[in-house]
PDB file of C-alpha atoms in Angstrom:
ATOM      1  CA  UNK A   1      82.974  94.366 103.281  1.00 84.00           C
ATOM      2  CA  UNK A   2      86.186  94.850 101.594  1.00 86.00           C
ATOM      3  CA  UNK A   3      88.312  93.459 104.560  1.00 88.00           C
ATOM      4  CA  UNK A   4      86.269  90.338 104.649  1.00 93.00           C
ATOM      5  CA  UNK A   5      87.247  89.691 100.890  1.00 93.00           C
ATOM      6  CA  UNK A   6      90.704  90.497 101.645  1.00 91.00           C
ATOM      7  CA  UNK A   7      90.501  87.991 104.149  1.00 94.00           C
ATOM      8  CA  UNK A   8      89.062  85.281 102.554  1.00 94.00           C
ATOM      9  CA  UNK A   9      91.359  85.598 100.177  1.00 93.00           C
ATOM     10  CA  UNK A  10      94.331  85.697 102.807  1.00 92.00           C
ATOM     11  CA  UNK A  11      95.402  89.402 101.571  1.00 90.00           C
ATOM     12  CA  UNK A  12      94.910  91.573 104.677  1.00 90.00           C
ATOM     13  CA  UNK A  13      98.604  92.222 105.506  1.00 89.00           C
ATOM     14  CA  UNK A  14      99.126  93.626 102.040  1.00 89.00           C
ATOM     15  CA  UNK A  15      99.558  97.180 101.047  1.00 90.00           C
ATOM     16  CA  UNK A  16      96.305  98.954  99.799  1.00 91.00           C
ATOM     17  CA  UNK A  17      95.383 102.194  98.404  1.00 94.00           C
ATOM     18  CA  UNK A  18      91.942 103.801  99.895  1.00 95.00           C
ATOM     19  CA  UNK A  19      90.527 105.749  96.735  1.00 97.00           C
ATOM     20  CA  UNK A  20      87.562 108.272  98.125  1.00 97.00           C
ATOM     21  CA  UNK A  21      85.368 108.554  94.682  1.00 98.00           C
ATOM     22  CA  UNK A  22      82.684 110.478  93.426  1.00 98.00           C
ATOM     23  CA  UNK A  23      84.090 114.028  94.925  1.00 98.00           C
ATOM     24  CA  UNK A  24      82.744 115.490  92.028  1.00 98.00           C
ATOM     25  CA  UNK A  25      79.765 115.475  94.280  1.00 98.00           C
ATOM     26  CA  UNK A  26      80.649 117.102  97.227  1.00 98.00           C
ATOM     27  CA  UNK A  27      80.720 120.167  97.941  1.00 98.00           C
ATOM     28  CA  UNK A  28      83.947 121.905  99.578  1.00 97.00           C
ATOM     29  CA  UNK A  29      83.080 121.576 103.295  1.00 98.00           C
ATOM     30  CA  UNK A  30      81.619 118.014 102.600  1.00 98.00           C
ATOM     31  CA  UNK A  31      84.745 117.395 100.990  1.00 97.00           C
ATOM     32  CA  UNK A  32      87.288 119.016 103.728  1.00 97.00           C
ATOM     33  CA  UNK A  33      84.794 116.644 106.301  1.00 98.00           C
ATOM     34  CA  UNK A  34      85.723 113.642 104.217  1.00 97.00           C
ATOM     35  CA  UNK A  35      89.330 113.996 103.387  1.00 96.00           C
ATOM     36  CA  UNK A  36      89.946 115.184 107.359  1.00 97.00           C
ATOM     37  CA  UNK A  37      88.745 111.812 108.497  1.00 97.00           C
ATOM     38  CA  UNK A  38      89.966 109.702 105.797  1.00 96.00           C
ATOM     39  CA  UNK A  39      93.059 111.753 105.486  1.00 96.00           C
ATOM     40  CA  UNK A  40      95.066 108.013 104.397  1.00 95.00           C
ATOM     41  CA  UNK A  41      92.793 107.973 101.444  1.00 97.00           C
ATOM     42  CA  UNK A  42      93.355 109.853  97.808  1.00 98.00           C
ATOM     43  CA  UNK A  43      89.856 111.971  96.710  1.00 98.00           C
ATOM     44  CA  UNK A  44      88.879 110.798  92.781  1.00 98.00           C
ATOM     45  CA  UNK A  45      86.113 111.235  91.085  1.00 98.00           C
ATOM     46  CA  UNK A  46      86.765 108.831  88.248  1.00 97.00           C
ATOM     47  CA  UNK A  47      84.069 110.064  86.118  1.00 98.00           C
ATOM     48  CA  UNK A  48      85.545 113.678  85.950  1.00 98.00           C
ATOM     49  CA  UNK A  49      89.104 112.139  85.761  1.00 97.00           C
ATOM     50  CA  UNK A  50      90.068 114.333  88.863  1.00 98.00           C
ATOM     51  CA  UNK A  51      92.992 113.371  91.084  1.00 98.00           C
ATOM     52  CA  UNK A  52      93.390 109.990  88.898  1.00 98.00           C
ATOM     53  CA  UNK A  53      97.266 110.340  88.420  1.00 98.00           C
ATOM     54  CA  UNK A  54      97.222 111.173  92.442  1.00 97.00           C
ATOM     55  CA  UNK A  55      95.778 107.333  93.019  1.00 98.00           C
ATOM     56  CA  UNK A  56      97.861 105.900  89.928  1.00 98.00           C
ATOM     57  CA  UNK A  57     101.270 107.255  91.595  1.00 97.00           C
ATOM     58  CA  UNK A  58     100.055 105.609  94.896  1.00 97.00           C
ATOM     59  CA  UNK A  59      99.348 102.305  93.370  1.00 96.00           C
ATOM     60  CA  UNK A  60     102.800 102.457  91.450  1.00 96.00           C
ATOM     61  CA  UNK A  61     104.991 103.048  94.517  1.00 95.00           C
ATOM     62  CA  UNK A  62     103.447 100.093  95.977  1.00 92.00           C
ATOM     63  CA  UNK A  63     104.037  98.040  93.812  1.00 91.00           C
ATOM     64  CA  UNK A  64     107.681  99.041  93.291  1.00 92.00           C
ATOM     65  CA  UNK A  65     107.929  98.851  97.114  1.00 91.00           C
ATOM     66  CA  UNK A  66     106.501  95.908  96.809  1.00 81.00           C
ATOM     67  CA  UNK A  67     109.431  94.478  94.321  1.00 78.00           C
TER      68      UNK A  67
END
């Protein structure tokens, strides 16, 4: 899993960015179900290029809050 990785590599108490992908194949209540209990996380579907400057803002105010 993800948090054993971070672990191993002695990264768990940094800042992360949860990126829910492939929206482009949910439909709206499958969607609504997903960002409702992920509601932390930023919906992308990377192929369709939807929501990408959402999750590159994210990953640019950590890193400045990071600084």
């Amino acid at each position: 899993s993800v948090q054993r990785v971070l672990g191993e590599l002695n990264a768990l108490e940094r800042p992360t960015v949860l990126a829910l992908n492939k929206i482009d194949l949910l439909d709206e209540l499958e969607l609504s179900r997903v960002t409702e209990r992920f509601s932390h996380g930023i919906p992308i579907s990377a192929k369709e290029k939807i929501h990408l400057d959402r999750l590159i803002e994210s990953v640019h105010r950590l890193i400045e809050a990071d600084r």
